Structures are given as C-alpha cells and as structure tokens.
PDB file of C-alpha atoms in Angstrom:
ATOM      1  CA  MET A   1      -0.061  -0.039   0.086  1.00 42.00           C
ATOM      2  CA  LYS A   2       1.062   3.458  -0.735  1.00 40.00           C
ATOM      3  CA  LYS A   3       1.852   4.856   2.740  1.00 41.00           C
ATOM      4  CA  LEU A   4       0.774   8.112   3.868  1.00 40.00           C
ATOM      5  CA  LYS A   5       3.649  10.783   3.722  1.00 39.00           C
ATOM      6  CA  ASN A   6       3.122  13.769   6.229  1.00 41.00           C
ATOM      7  CA  THR A   7       5.921  15.809   5.855  1.00 39.00           C
ATOM      8  CA  PHE A   8       5.942  18.828   8.386  1.00 38.00           C
ATOM      9  CA  LEU A   9       8.724  21.335   7.130  1.00 37.00           C
ATOM     10  CA  SER A  10       9.933  23.826   9.536  1.00 42.00           C
ATOM     11  CA  ALA A  11      12.283  26.410   8.392  1.00 41.00           C
ATOM     12  CA  MET A  12      13.070  28.952  11.063  1.00 41.00           C
ATOM     13  CA  VAL A  13      15.087  31.736  10.795  1.00 40.00           C
ATOM     14  CA  VAL A  14      16.585  32.965  13.947  1.00 43.00           C
ATOM     15  CA  ALA A  15      19.261  35.819  13.776  1.00 45.00           C
ATOM     16  CA  LEU A  16      21.138  37.054  16.551  1.00 46.00           C
ATOM     17  CA  GLY A  17      18.725  39.852  18.042  1.00 52.00           C
ATOM     18  CA  MET A  18      15.608  38.842  15.898  1.00 48.00           C
ATOM     19  CA  PRO A  19      12.528  38.476  17.676  1.00 54.00           C
ATOM     20  CA  ALA A  20      11.340  34.717  18.307  1.00 51.00           C
ATOM     21  CA  PHE A  21       8.032  34.920  16.372  1.00 52.00           C
ATOM     22  CA  ALA A  22       9.757  35.639  13.212  1.00 51.00           C
ATOM     23  CA  GLN A  23       9.189  31.817  11.876  1.00 57.00           C
ATOM     24  CA  THR A  24       7.816  30.199   8.557  1.00 56.00           C
ATOM     25  CA  TYR A  25       5.785  26.959   8.468  1.00 55.00           C
ATOM     26  CA  VAL A  26       5.374  24.920   5.301  1.00 57.00           C
ATOM     27  CA  ASN A  27       2.636  22.303   5.343  1.00 61.00           C
ATOM     28  CA  HIS A  28       2.475  19.236   2.347  1.00 55.00           C
ATOM     29  CA  SER A  29       0.179  16.165   2.487  1.00 59.00           C
ATOM     30  CA  VAL A  30      -0.581  13.283   0.182  1.00 60.00           C
ATOM     31  CA  ASN A  31      -3.956  11.709   0.325  1.00 67.00           C
ATOM     32  CA  GLN A  32      -4.250   7.635   0.800  1.00 74.00           C
ATOM     33  CA  ALA A  33      -5.684   5.598  -1.236  1.00 76.00           C
ATOM     34  CA  PRO A  34      -8.605   3.364   0.280  1.00 90.00           C
ATOM     35  CA  GLN A  35      -7.269   0.234   1.774  1.00 95.00           C
ATOM     36  CA  LEU A  36      -7.601  -2.828  -0.817  1.00 96.00           C
ATOM     37  CA  ALA A  37      -9.915  -5.338   0.302  1.00 97.00           C
ATOM     38  CA  ALA A  38     -11.074  -8.807  -1.518  1.00 97.00           C
ATOM     39  CA  ASN A  39     -14.493 -10.193  -1.262  1.00 98.00           C
ATOM     40  CA  ALA A  40     -14.824 -14.064  -2.578  1.00 97.00           C
ATOM     41  CA  GLY A  41     -18.809 -13.785  -1.950  1.00 96.00           C
ATOM     42  CA  ASN A  42     -20.941 -15.829   0.578  1.00 94.00           C
ATOM     43  CA  ALA A  43     -20.821 -19.553   1.355  1.00 93.00           C
ATOM     44  CA  LEU A  44     -23.322 -21.338  -0.675  1.00 89.00           C
ATOM     45  CA  ASN A  45     -25.072 -24.507  -0.848  1.00 86.00           C
ATOM     46  CA  PHE A  46     -25.377 -26.277  -4.316  1.00 87.00           C
ATOM     47  CA  CYS A  47     -26.518 -29.462  -5.790  1.00 84.00           C
ATOM     48  CA  ALA A  48     -24.747 -31.396  -8.675  1.00 84.00           C
ATOM     49  CA  GLY A  49     -24.621 -29.847 -12.177  1.00 85.00           C
ATOM     50  CA  ASP A  50     -25.220 -26.189 -10.585  1.00 87.00           C
ATOM     51  CA  SER A  51     -22.973 -23.560 -12.105  1.00 90.00           C
ATOM     52  CA  ILE A  52     -22.237 -20.798  -9.464  1.00 92.00           C
ATOM     53  CA  ALA A  53     -20.770 -16.952 -10.026  1.00 95.00           C
ATOM     54  CA  LEU A  54     -18.256 -16.624  -7.267  1.00 97.00           C
ATOM     55  CA  GLY A  55     -16.949 -13.003  -6.035  1.00 96.00           C
ATOM     56  CA  GLY A  56     -18.499 -10.451  -4.483  1.00 95.00           C
ATOM     57  CA  ASN A  57     -20.489  -7.375  -6.326  1.00 95.00           C
ATOM     58  CA  PRO A  58     -17.327  -6.066  -6.383  1.00 96.00           C
ATOM     59  CA  SER A  59     -14.845  -8.563  -5.823  1.00 96.00           C
ATOM     60  CA  ALA A  60     -12.453  -5.775  -4.951  1.00 96.00           C
ATOM     61  CA  VAL A  61     -12.464  -2.401  -3.354  1.00 96.00           C
ATOM     62  CA  GLY A  62      -9.902   0.023  -2.460  1.00 95.00           C
ATOM     63  CA  GLY A  63      -6.124   0.043  -3.595  1.00 94.00           C
ATOM     64  CA  THR A  64      -4.606   1.629  -6.762  1.00 94.00           C
ATOM     65  CA  ALA A  65      -6.022   0.416 -10.110  1.00 94.00           C
ATOM     66  CA  PRO A  66      -5.715  -1.905 -11.934  1.00 96.00           C
ATOM     67  CA  VAL A  67      -6.382  -4.734  -9.783  1.00 97.00           C
ATOM     68  CA  THR A  68      -5.817  -8.360 -10.766  1.00 97.00           C
ATOM     69  CA  TYR A  69      -7.233 -11.288  -9.661  1.00 98.00           C
ATOM     70  CA  ALA A  70      -6.085 -14.859  -8.988  1.00 98.00           C
ATOM     71  CA  TRP A  71      -8.444 -17.857  -7.982  1.00 98.00           C
ATOM     72  CA  SER A  72      -7.618 -21.107  -6.485  1.00 97.00           C
ATOM     73  CA  PRO A  73      -7.593 -24.305  -6.587  1.00 97.00           C
ATOM     74  CA  PRO A  74      -8.657 -24.282 -10.327  1.00 96.00           C
ATOM     75  CA  ASN A  75     -10.845 -27.194 -10.177  1.00 93.00           C
ATOM     76  CA  GLY A  76     -14.552 -26.564 -11.563  1.00 94.00           C
ATOM     77  CA  LEU A  77     -13.476 -22.609 -12.427  1.00 96.00           C
ATOM     78  CA  GLY A  78     -14.170 -21.441 -15.627  1.00 95.00           C
ATOM     79  CA  SER A  79     -11.506 -19.030 -15.437  1.00 97.00           C
ATOM     80  CA  THR A  80      -8.764 -18.138 -12.520  1.00 97.00           C
ATOM     81  CA  THR A  81      -8.119 -14.160 -13.300  1.00 97.00           C
ATOM     82  CA  THR A  82     -11.657 -13.099 -13.376  1.00 97.00           C
ATOM     83  CA  ALA A  83     -13.530 -11.261 -10.766  1.00 97.00           C
ATOM     84  CA  ASN A  84     -16.522 -13.193 -10.961  1.00 97.00           C
ATOM     85  CA  PRO A  85     -15.716 -16.709 -12.500  1.00 97.00           C
ATOM     86  CA  GLN A  86     -18.243 -19.452 -12.882  1.00 97.00           C
ATOM     87  CA  ALA A  87     -17.804 -22.509 -10.800  1.00 96.00           C
ATOM     88  CA  SER A  88     -18.952 -26.056 -11.218  1.00 94.00           C
ATOM     89  CA  PRO A  89     -17.413 -28.326  -8.801  1.00 94.00           C
ATOM     90  CA  VAL A  90     -18.198 -31.892  -8.320  1.00 93.00           C
ATOM     91  CA  GLY A  91     -18.262 -31.860  -4.324  1.00 93.00           C
ATOM     92  CA  THR A  92     -18.113 -29.588  -1.476  1.00 94.00           C
ATOM     93  CA  THR A  93     -14.752 -26.925  -2.295  1.00 96.00           C
ATOM     94  CA  SER A  94     -13.418 -24.099  -0.679  1.00 97.00           C
ATOM     95  CA  TYR A  95     -12.086 -21.298  -3.285  1.00 97.00           C
ATOM     96  CA  SER A  96      -9.759 -18.609  -2.197  1.00 98.00           C
ATOM     97  CA  LEU A  97      -9.346 -15.248  -4.055  1.00 98.00           C
ATOM     98  CA  GLN A  98      -6.452 -13.020  -3.635  1.00 98.00           C
ATOM     99  CA  ILE A  99      -6.282  -9.421  -5.470  1.00 97.00           C
ATOM    100  CA  THR A 100      -3.230  -7.523  -6.091  1.00 97.00           C
ATOM    101  CA  ASP A 101      -3.342  -3.915  -7.008  1.00 96.00           C
ATOM    102  CA  ALA A 102      -0.771  -1.562  -9.074  1.00 95.00           C
ATOM    103  CA  GLU A 103       1.210  -0.620  -5.932  1.00 94.00           C
ATOM    104  CA  ASN A 104       1.693  -4.566  -5.435  1.00 96.00           C
ATOM    105  CA  CYS A 105      -0.568  -4.438  -2.274  1.00 96.00           C
ATOM    106  CA  THR A 106      -2.522  -7.725  -1.924  1.00 97.00           C
ATOM    107  CA  SER A 107      -5.650  -8.817  -0.031  1.00 97.00           C
ATOM    108  CA  THR A 108      -7.263 -12.174   0.226  1.00 98.00           C
ATOM    109  CA  SER A 109     -10.836 -13.724   0.896  1.00 98.00           C
ATOM    110  CA  SER A 110     -12.389 -17.162   0.861  1.00 97.00           C
ATOM    111  CA  LEU A 111     -15.560 -19.157   0.499  1.00 97.00           C
ATOM    112  CA  THR A 112     -16.915 -22.552   0.650  1.00 97.00           C
ATOM    113  CA  LEU A 113     -19.450 -24.152  -1.920  1.00 94.00           C
ATOM    114  CA  THR A 114     -21.102 -27.103  -0.145  1.00 91.00           C
ATOM    115  CA  LEU A 115     -22.566 -30.105  -2.271  1.00 91.00           C
ATOM    116  CA  VAL A 116     -26.313 -30.775  -1.108  1.00 87.00           C
ATOM    117  CA  THR A 117     -27.703 -34.000  -1.854  1.00 89.00           C
ATOM    118  CA  PRO A 118     -31.538 -34.057  -0.387  1.00 90.00           C
ATOM    119  CA  VAL A 119     -33.513 -36.997   0.073  1.00 91.00           C
ATOM    120  CA  ALA A 120     -37.373 -36.577   0.211  1.00 92.00           C
ATOM    121  CA  ALA A 121     -39.150 -39.056   2.321  1.00 93.00           C
ATOM    122  CA  PHE A 122     -42.164 -38.749   4.947  1.00 92.00           C
ATOM    123  CA  GLY A 123     -44.355 -40.664   7.406  1.00 90.00           C
ATOM    124  CA  ALA A 124     -48.333 -40.278   7.733  1.00 88.00           C
ATOM    125  CA  LEU A 125     -50.295 -41.305  10.845  1.00 84.00           C
ATOM    126  CA  PRO A 126     -54.065 -41.813   9.773  1.00 80.00           C
ATOM    127  CA  ASN A 127     -56.505 -41.229  12.319  1.00 78.00           C
ATOM    128  CA  LEU A 128     -59.758 -42.073   9.966  1.00 77.00           C
ATOM    129  CA  LEU A 129     -60.286 -39.082   7.395  1.00 85.00           C
ATOM    130  CA  VAL A 130     -57.690 -37.091   9.372  1.00 87.00           C
ATOM    131  CA  VAL A 131     -54.134 -37.606   8.424  1.00 90.00           C
ATOM    132  CA  GLY A 132     -50.833 -36.359   9.972  1.00 92.00           C
ATOM    133  CA  PHE A 133     -47.876 -35.902   7.956  1.00 94.00           C
ATOM    134  CA  THR A 134     -44.382 -35.844   9.354  1.00 93.00           C
ATOM    135  CA  ASP A 135     -41.322 -35.045   7.181  1.00 95.00           C
ATOM    136  CA  GLN A 136     -38.082 -37.221   7.239  1.00 94.00           C
ATOM    137  CA  SER A 137     -36.317 -35.575   4.697  1.00 94.00           C
ATOM    138  CA  THR A 138     -32.613 -34.760   4.335  1.00 91.00           C
ATOM    139  CA  ALA A 139     -31.232 -31.365   3.686  1.00 88.00           C
ATOM    140  CA  ALA A 140     -34.375 -29.950   3.129  1.00 91.00           C
ATOM    141  CA  THR A 141     -35.612 -26.096   2.962  1.00 90.00           C
ATOM    142  CA  THR A 142     -38.727 -26.013   1.308  1.00 93.00           C
ATOM    143  CA  TRP A 143     -41.636 -28.717   1.087  1.00 96.00           C
ATOM    144  CA  ALA A 144     -44.336 -28.930  -1.303  1.00 96.00           C
ATOM    145  CA  TRP A 145     -47.047 -31.409  -0.584  1.00 97.00           C
ATOM    146  CA  ASP A 146     -49.769 -33.141  -2.984  1.00 95.00           C
ATOM    147  CA  PHE A 147     -52.086 -35.069  -0.815  1.00 95.00           C
ATOM    148  CA  GLY A 148     -53.647 -36.738  -3.845  1.00 92.00           C
ATOM    149  CA  ASP A 149     -57.021 -35.242  -3.748  1.00 93.00           C
ATOM    150  CA  GLY A 150     -56.412 -31.846  -5.019  1.00 92.00           C
ATOM    151  CA  GLY A 151     -55.104 -30.554  -1.604  1.00 94.00           C
ATOM    152  CA  ASN A 152     -51.773 -29.341  -1.144  1.00 95.00           C
ATOM    153  CA  SER A 153     -49.457 -27.538   1.630  1.00 97.00           C
ATOM    154  CA  THR A 154     -46.145 -25.868   2.127  1.00 97.00           C
ATOM    155  CA  LEU A 155     -45.640 -26.790   5.613  1.00 97.00           C
ATOM    156  CA  GLN A 156     -43.223 -29.191   6.787  1.00 97.00           C
ATOM    157  CA  ASN A 157     -45.242 -31.436   8.929  1.00 96.00           C
ATOM    158  CA  PRO A 158     -48.798 -30.567   7.962  1.00 96.00           C
ATOM    159  CA  THR A 159     -52.223 -32.401   8.814  1.00 95.00           C
ATOM    160  CA  HIS A 160     -54.783 -32.855   5.802  1.00 95.00           C
ATOM    161  CA  THR A 161     -58.545 -34.099   6.299  1.00 93.00           C
ATOM    162  CA  TYR A 162     -59.773 -36.426   3.491  1.00 91.00           C
ATOM    163  CA  THR A 163     -63.107 -36.302   2.355  1.00 88.00           C
ATOM    164  CA  ALA A 164     -63.715 -39.455   1.569  1.00 85.00           C
ATOM    165  CA  ALA A 165     -62.114 -43.128   2.319  1.00 81.00           C
ATOM    166  CA  GLY A 166     -59.726 -44.459  -0.050  1.00 82.00           C
ATOM    167  CA  ASN A 167     -56.164 -45.065  -1.325  1.00 81.00           C
ATOM    168  CA  TYR A 168     -54.382 -41.425  -2.104  1.00 89.00           C
ATOM    169  CA  ALA A 169     -50.972 -40.996  -3.936  1.00 88.00           C
ATOM    170  CA  VAL A 170     -49.403 -38.655  -1.481  1.00 92.00           C
ATOM    171  CA  CYS A 171     -46.422 -36.848  -3.127  1.00 94.00           C
ATOM    172  CA  LEU A 172     -43.374 -34.574  -1.035  1.00 95.00           C
ATOM    173  CA  THR A 173     -41.378 -32.369  -3.374  1.00 94.00           C
ATOM    174  CA  ILE A 174     -38.311 -30.980  -1.483  1.00 94.00           C
ATOM    175  CA  ASN A 175     -35.563 -28.035  -2.176  1.00 90.00           C
ATOM    176  CA  GLY A 176     -32.161 -28.172  -0.647  1.00 80.00           C
ATOM    177  CA  ALA A 177     -30.383 -25.720  -2.492  1.00 67.00           C
ATOM    178  CA  THR A 178     -31.060 -23.677  -5.669  1.00 65.00           C
ATOM    179  CA  ASN A 179     -32.733 -25.553  -8.219  1.00 70.00           C
ATOM    180  CA  CYS A 180     -32.012 -28.833  -6.004  1.00 83.00           C
ATOM    181  CA  GLU A 181     -35.088 -30.966  -5.795  1.00 86.00           C
ATOM    182  CA  ALA A 182     -36.231 -34.181  -4.628  1.00 90.00           C
ATOM    183  CA  ILE A 183     -39.355 -36.178  -4.640  1.00 91.00           C
ATOM    184  CA  PHE A 184     -41.142 -39.001  -2.872  1.00 92.00           C
ATOM    185  CA  CYS A 185     -44.586 -40.247  -3.305  1.00 91.00           C
ATOM    186  CA  ASP A 186     -46.465 -43.404  -1.618  1.00 88.00           C
ATOM    187  CA  SER A 187     -49.754 -44.315  -1.163  1.00 82.00           C
ATOM    188  CA  ILE A 188     -51.720 -43.758   1.804  1.00 83.00           C
ATOM    189  CA  ASN A 189     -55.121 -45.614   2.802  1.00 78.00           C
ATOM    190  CA  VAL A 190     -57.939 -43.600   4.774  1.00 81.00           C
ATOM    191  CA  VAL A 191     -60.395 -45.162   6.562  1.00 72.00           C
ATOM    192  CA  SER A 192     -64.021 -43.514   6.858  1.00 65.00           C
ATOM    193  CA  VAL A 193     -66.281 -44.010   9.583  1.00 52.00           C
ATOM    194  CA  GLY A 194     -69.502 -43.017   8.458  1.00 47.00           C
ATOM    195  CA  ILE A 195     -72.586 -42.943  10.588  1.00 43.00           C
ATOM    196  CA  GLY A 196     -74.701 -44.049   7.685  1.00 48.00           C
ATOM    197  CA  ASN A 197     -73.114 -47.372   7.424  1.00 60.00           C
ATOM    198  CA  ALA A 198     -72.419 -47.949  10.966  1.00 64.00           C
ATOM    199  CA  LEU A 199     -74.774 -50.938  12.581  1.00 68.00           C
ATOM    200  CA  PRO A 200     -76.638 -49.696  15.693  1.00 71.00           C
ATOM    201  CA  GLY A 201     -75.866 -51.606  19.068  1.00 74.00           C
ATOM    202  CA  ALA A 202     -72.705 -53.458  17.651  1.00 79.00           C
ATOM    203  CA  SER A 203     -69.506 -53.883  19.855  1.00 84.00           C
ATOM    204  CA  VAL A 204     -66.103 -54.725  19.264  1.00 86.00           C
ATOM    205  CA  HIS A 205     -63.804 -55.748  21.980  1.00 89.00           C
ATOM    206  CA  VAL A 206     -59.930 -56.769  21.547  1.00 90.00           C
ATOM    207  CA  TYR A 207     -57.965 -58.535  23.457  1.00 92.00           C
ATOM    208  CA  PRO A 208     -55.228 -58.874  24.651  1.00 91.00           C
ATOM    209  CA  ASN A 209     -54.294 -54.993  23.597  1.00 88.00           C
ATOM    210  CA  PRO A 210     -51.244 -54.693  24.116  1.00 87.00           C
ATOM    211  CA  ALA A 211     -50.608 -57.948  22.473  1.00 88.00           C
ATOM    212  CA  THR A 212     -47.775 -59.999  23.228  1.00 88.00           C
ATOM    213  CA  GLY A 213     -48.510 -63.189  21.763  1.00 89.00           C
ATOM    214  CA  ASN A 214     -49.295 -64.289  18.309  1.00 90.00           C
ATOM    215  CA  GLN A 215     -53.011 -64.107  18.722  1.00 92.00           C
ATOM    216  CA  ILE A 216     -55.365 -61.169  19.026  1.00 94.00           C
ATOM    217  CA  ASN A 217     -58.793 -61.911  19.783  1.00 94.00           C
ATOM    218  CA  PHE A 218     -61.893 -59.758  18.579  1.00 93.00           C
ATOM    219  CA  GLU A 219     -64.993 -60.222  20.433  1.00 92.00           C
ATOM    220  CA  ILE A 220     -67.933 -58.868  18.255  1.00 89.00           C
ATOM    221  CA  GLN A 221     -71.591 -58.655  19.333  1.00 85.00           C
ATOM    222  CA  GLY A 222     -74.389 -56.884  17.768  1.00 77.00           C
ATOM    223  CA  ALA A 223     -77.654 -57.372  15.636  1.00 65.00           C
ATOM    224  CA  GLY A 224     -78.027 -57.184  11.349  1.00 66.00           C
ATOM    225  CA  MET A 225     -74.768 -58.982  10.982  1.00 75.00           C
ATOM    226  CA  SER A 226     -75.960 -61.262   8.065  1.00 77.00           C
ATOM    227  CA  ASP A 227     -72.883 -61.238   6.203  1.00 85.00           C
ATOM    228  CA  ALA A 228     -69.428 -62.396   6.889  1.00 91.00           C
ATOM    229  CA  ILE A 229     -66.908 -60.642   9.487  1.00 91.00           C
ATOM    230  CA  GLN A 230     -63.990 -58.606   8.104  1.00 92.00           C
ATOM    231  CA  ILE A 231     -61.145 -57.424  10.036  1.00 92.00           C
ATOM    232  CA  GLU A 232     -58.795 -55.144   8.455  1.00 90.00           C
ATOM    233  CA  LEU A 233     -55.618 -54.019  10.325  1.00 90.00           C
ATOM    234  CA  PHE A 234     -53.978 -50.662   8.670  1.00 84.00           C
ATOM    235  CA  ASP A 235     -50.388 -49.582   9.826  1.00 82.00           C
ATOM    236  CA  GLN A 236     -49.097 -46.296  10.721  1.00 72.00           C
ATOM    237  CA  GLN A 237     -48.807 -44.994   7.154  1.00 68.00           C
ATOM    238  CA  GLY A 238     -52.367 -46.127   6.439  1.00 72.00           C
ATOM    239  CA  LYS A 239     -51.473 -49.342   4.450  1.00 79.00           C
ATOM    240  CA  LEU A 240     -53.486 -52.236   4.713  1.00 83.00           C
ATOM    241  CA  VAL A 241     -51.402 -55.036   6.034  1.00 90.00           C
ATOM    242  CA  HIS A 242     -53.671 -57.577   7.328  1.00 91.00           C
ATOM    243  CA  GLU A 243     -56.964 -59.205   6.442  1.00 92.00           C
ATOM    244  CA  TYR A 244     -59.366 -61.562   8.424  1.00 94.00           C
ATOM    245  CA  GLN A 245     -62.699 -63.117   7.344  1.00 93.00           C
ATOM    246  CA  GLY A 246     -65.268 -65.298   9.691  1.00 93.00           C
ATOM    247  CA  ALA A 247     -68.606 -66.366  10.103  1.00 92.00           C
ATOM    248  CA  ALA A 248     -71.427 -63.706  11.156  1.00 88.00           C
ATOM    249  CA  ASN A 249     -72.356 -65.854  14.198  1.00 87.00           C
ATOM    250  CA  GLN A 250     -69.215 -66.375  15.532  1.00 90.00           C
ATOM    251  CA  LEU A 251     -68.713 -64.515  18.820  1.00 92.00           C
ATOM    252  CA  ILE A 252     -64.984 -64.723  19.075  1.00 94.00           C
ATOM    253  CA  HIS A 253     -62.556 -63.957  15.882  1.00 94.00           C
ATOM    254  CA  THR A 254     -58.734 -64.897  16.390  1.00 94.00           C
ATOM    255  CA  LEU A 255     -56.109 -63.277  14.201  1.00 93.00           C
ATOM    256  CA  ASN A 256     -52.586 -64.770  13.824  1.00 92.00           C
ATOM    257  CA  ARG A 257     -50.173 -61.729  14.248  1.00 86.00           C
ATOM    258  CA  LYS A 258     -47.194 -63.493  13.441  1.00 82.00           C
ATOM    259  CA  GLU A 259     -45.901 -61.495  10.214  1.00 85.00           C
ATOM    260  CA  LEU A 260     -46.596 -58.457  11.984  1.00 90.00           C
ATOM    261  CA  SER A 261     -44.075 -56.252  13.341  1.00 90.00           C
ATOM    262  CA  ALA A 262     -44.431 -54.554  16.631  1.00 89.00           C
ATOM    263  CA  GLY A 263     -45.923 -51.180  16.648  1.00 86.00           C
ATOM    264  CA  ALA A 264     -49.524 -49.641  16.688  1.00 84.00           C
ATOM    265  CA  TYR A 265     -52.228 -50.618  13.791  1.00 85.00           C
ATOM    266  CA  GLN A 266     -55.759 -49.315  13.275  1.00 83.00           C
ATOM    267  CA  TYR A 267     -58.373 -51.975  12.754  1.00 85.00           C
ATOM    268  CA  ARG A 268     -61.674 -51.749  11.055  1.00 85.00           C
ATOM    269  CA  VAL A 269     -64.493 -54.364  11.530  1.00 87.00           C
ATOM    270  CA  ARG A 270     -67.330 -54.652   8.996  1.00 86.00           C
ATOM    271  CA  SER A 271     -70.213 -56.842   8.308  1.00 86.00           C
ATOM    272  CA  GLY A 272     -70.963 -56.769   4.646  1.00 83.00           C
ATOM    273  CA  ASP A 273     -71.392 -52.749   3.895  1.00 78.00           C
ATOM    274  CA  GLY A 274     -72.055 -52.205   7.730  1.00 80.00           C
ATOM    275  CA  LEU A 275     -69.498 -50.729  10.212  1.00 80.00           C
ATOM    276  CA  LEU A 276     -69.277 -52.480  13.354  1.00 82.00           C
ATOM    277  CA  GLY A 277     -66.205 -50.442  14.866  1.00 80.00           C
ATOM    278  CA  THR A 278     -62.719 -49.205  14.661  1.00 79.00           C
ATOM    279  CA  GLY A 279     -59.882 -48.414  17.117  1.00 79.00           C
ATOM    280  CA  LYS A 280     -56.043 -49.348  17.675  1.00 81.00           C
ATOM    281  CA  VAL A 281     -54.360 -52.279  18.792  1.00 85.00           C
ATOM    282  CA  VAL A 282     -50.617 -52.605  19.869  1.00 86.00           C
ATOM    283  CA  LEU A 283     -48.350 -55.348  19.112  1.00 89.00           C
ATOM    284  CA  ARG A 284     -45.508 -55.942  21.406  1.00 85.00           C
TER     285      ARG A 284
END
C-alpha cells in the first residue's frame, strides 16, 4: 500500500537579535488510497450440476487500479483470473481469491461451496379421515405436498383431512438448495367411519391389547350381522397389512399376528357394508 506521507517542514530563521516569532511553517500532505480488500462472496449450498458465480459485487474495493485476480484451486472454475468466474465443482470445495493492485498490495478472501444431496421422505399417521404427515427428509429447506385429492401444503409437517375413504397417492417435493429438488411419493389408505353405514348396537372388544403373543382376539356382538365378518389392520402409513374373514354368527374371531412387526395398528371391523367398529391395537 502507498504509505501516507506527512511532511512537516519547518524553516526557522533565527538571527541574532531577531524576535522569536519570526518563523515560517510549510505543510505538505498526500491523500492515501482506500485500503485494498478482497470479497470472494458468500458461502453457498449447491446441488450436482449447478453453475455458480463466485465473488462479490464488486470482488475488490480500494487500492490503486488496475487490480488483478487469482482464484485457487482451479477445480471446476471457468477462469482463475476474472473477478466473478463461474464454478461447477463436483463436490464441496473451498475457493480462495487473492487480489493485487498496482502498488503490489494484496488482499485475500475465501468461501466454501457445499454440495447438498437432498432426499425426500415422509411418514403418515391416519386417524380415520384425518392424516398427520411427518417430514423425514434430509437437507430440505422447502416443502411442497400433494395429498392426492387436489389438496396441497407448503408446511413441513402438515395435517390433512380427506372427504372420503380410499387410497391416495401423496407426493412430497423438497428443495435443498438452488434448483436442487427431490420427490417422494407413497400410497396412503384412509379409513372412513361414516355414521350412515354403522350398525346400531354393535360392539367390538379386542384383547389382549397390547398383544404380546401371536394371537389377537376380537369379540364381536350386535344385531344385523348377516354377512361375513371382515377385520382389517392398517399400519401407521395407512396401508392395509392384514385381512381376516369369519362367520357372522361367530362370537370370537382370532387373528394370527405372526407376520406383523411390533407397533400400533388401526383396525376396522365390518359386516358386509355395515361398520361394526374401529380402533387401535398395539402389538409388542
């Protein structure tokens, strides 16, 4: 850097017998150029295939023109000697910028570009027509839900109410960096408990609950059960994982849970189109 030169010259003529106030002062000053400073830009996340402009706006301030630029390492750079080169690294990379002005003064700055690989995933917990969704993604910064019935949300963990039972294809689109998307879709089974198809006076008793052995007993009572008894178990994502069918005049219906893992399941018991009951059973 050009150093500030303050020269204070004092010419004092003192002659024998002359007054002490007979003095002359001469002042000279030279302005200093602003201090040279490099700006490599802000640290950024990127996804594979992105092209990112490095450097600030501007990348160099102060100093004495002209200024030269030197970026390193050269990996993925379109140029190493321009103020704002394009970078397309294949992985997380730290870049350093050194600038030099006409007075051979230098300044350095650095930034890191971090490769982000987002993965979309979610869980679903149905409670009849109401389903709570839980984001299980990695490296997500935004969320876009499509619930499969025309509904959508941008919340991270939304709750959605369906108007009818059925299977719905739910998709979650996440973004982890600039234009860095990932999509995950899954089928959700929604169970309805409509009052119109419920059989009056029906009761369902499940035991043991929690179940620790291989058998789950459903004691079913009520009138109007002329059709076969159907018992369905759904996992926490709303998927049908077990079906059973028994005689309408049978009091106790025993399900074998040998192939089911431990956890909470929702059950639905029907006789034909008539609903006998719903609830949850815990398997241990």
